[in-house]
XYZ file of C-alpha atoms in Angstrom:
68
model
C 134.836 52.063 77.999
C 131.510 53.103 79.529
C 131.064 54.947 82.792
C 128.594 53.737 85.392
C 125.683 56.069 85.998
C 125.290 57.330 89.538
C 121.826 58.145 90.834
C 121.784 61.102 93.191
C 118.960 60.848 95.682
C 118.714 64.558 96.338
C 117.789 65.165 92.672
C 114.925 62.657 92.862
C 113.519 63.849 96.167
C 112.343 67.215 97.387
C 114.070 68.488 100.537
C 110.945 67.520 102.495
C 110.920 63.977 101.054
C 114.615 63.626 101.818
C 113.937 64.737 105.397
C 111.273 62.023 105.589
C 113.826 59.432 104.423
C 116.170 60.565 107.211
C 113.326 60.410 109.738
C 112.532 56.824 108.751
C 116.194 55.905 109.151
C 116.336 57.490 112.612
C 112.900 56.841 114.117
C 111.757 53.503 112.691
C 109.476 51.704 113.361
C 107.097 54.628 113.908
C 108.092 57.671 111.828
C 105.558 60.462 111.420
C 105.805 61.414 107.744
C 103.225 62.275 105.076
C 101.737 59.272 103.266
C 102.696 60.800 99.894
C 106.351 60.809 100.961
C 106.135 57.183 102.110
C 104.540 56.157 98.816
C 107.275 57.828 96.764
C 110.111 56.489 98.920
C 108.745 52.938 98.595
C 108.217 53.352 94.836
C 111.834 54.502 94.404
C 113.073 51.544 96.435
C 114.516 53.668 99.241
C 112.132 52.284 101.868
C 110.693 48.805 102.396
C 107.529 48.190 104.375
C 108.067 45.314 106.801
C 106.052 43.715 109.589
C 108.070 45.869 112.018
C 107.378 49.073 110.082
C 109.177 50.958 107.324
C 112.923 50.474 106.993
C 115.436 52.263 104.798
C 116.884 49.964 102.126
C 120.476 49.760 100.974
C 119.649 52.145 98.114
C 118.127 54.563 100.598
C 121.226 54.434 102.786
C 123.452 55.076 99.766
C 121.306 58.095 98.929
C 121.643 59.435 102.444
C 125.424 59.041 102.506
C 125.878 60.537 99.019
C 124.153 63.711 100.140
C 126.554 64.352 103.014
């Protein structure tokens, strides 16, 4: 029997990047976060860039809830 691997967002993101993820979740469509954070969050699949602005994906929401 094999165990499923769980990805913990807080280990992949710095505290500042994690704060940016929270800000996107709360203040979309116009969050004020560093471009480097946005680039990393999109690359990890935690944020999607849409016509209405950045939105947190399902994976991003799971990461937020796992950290609580």
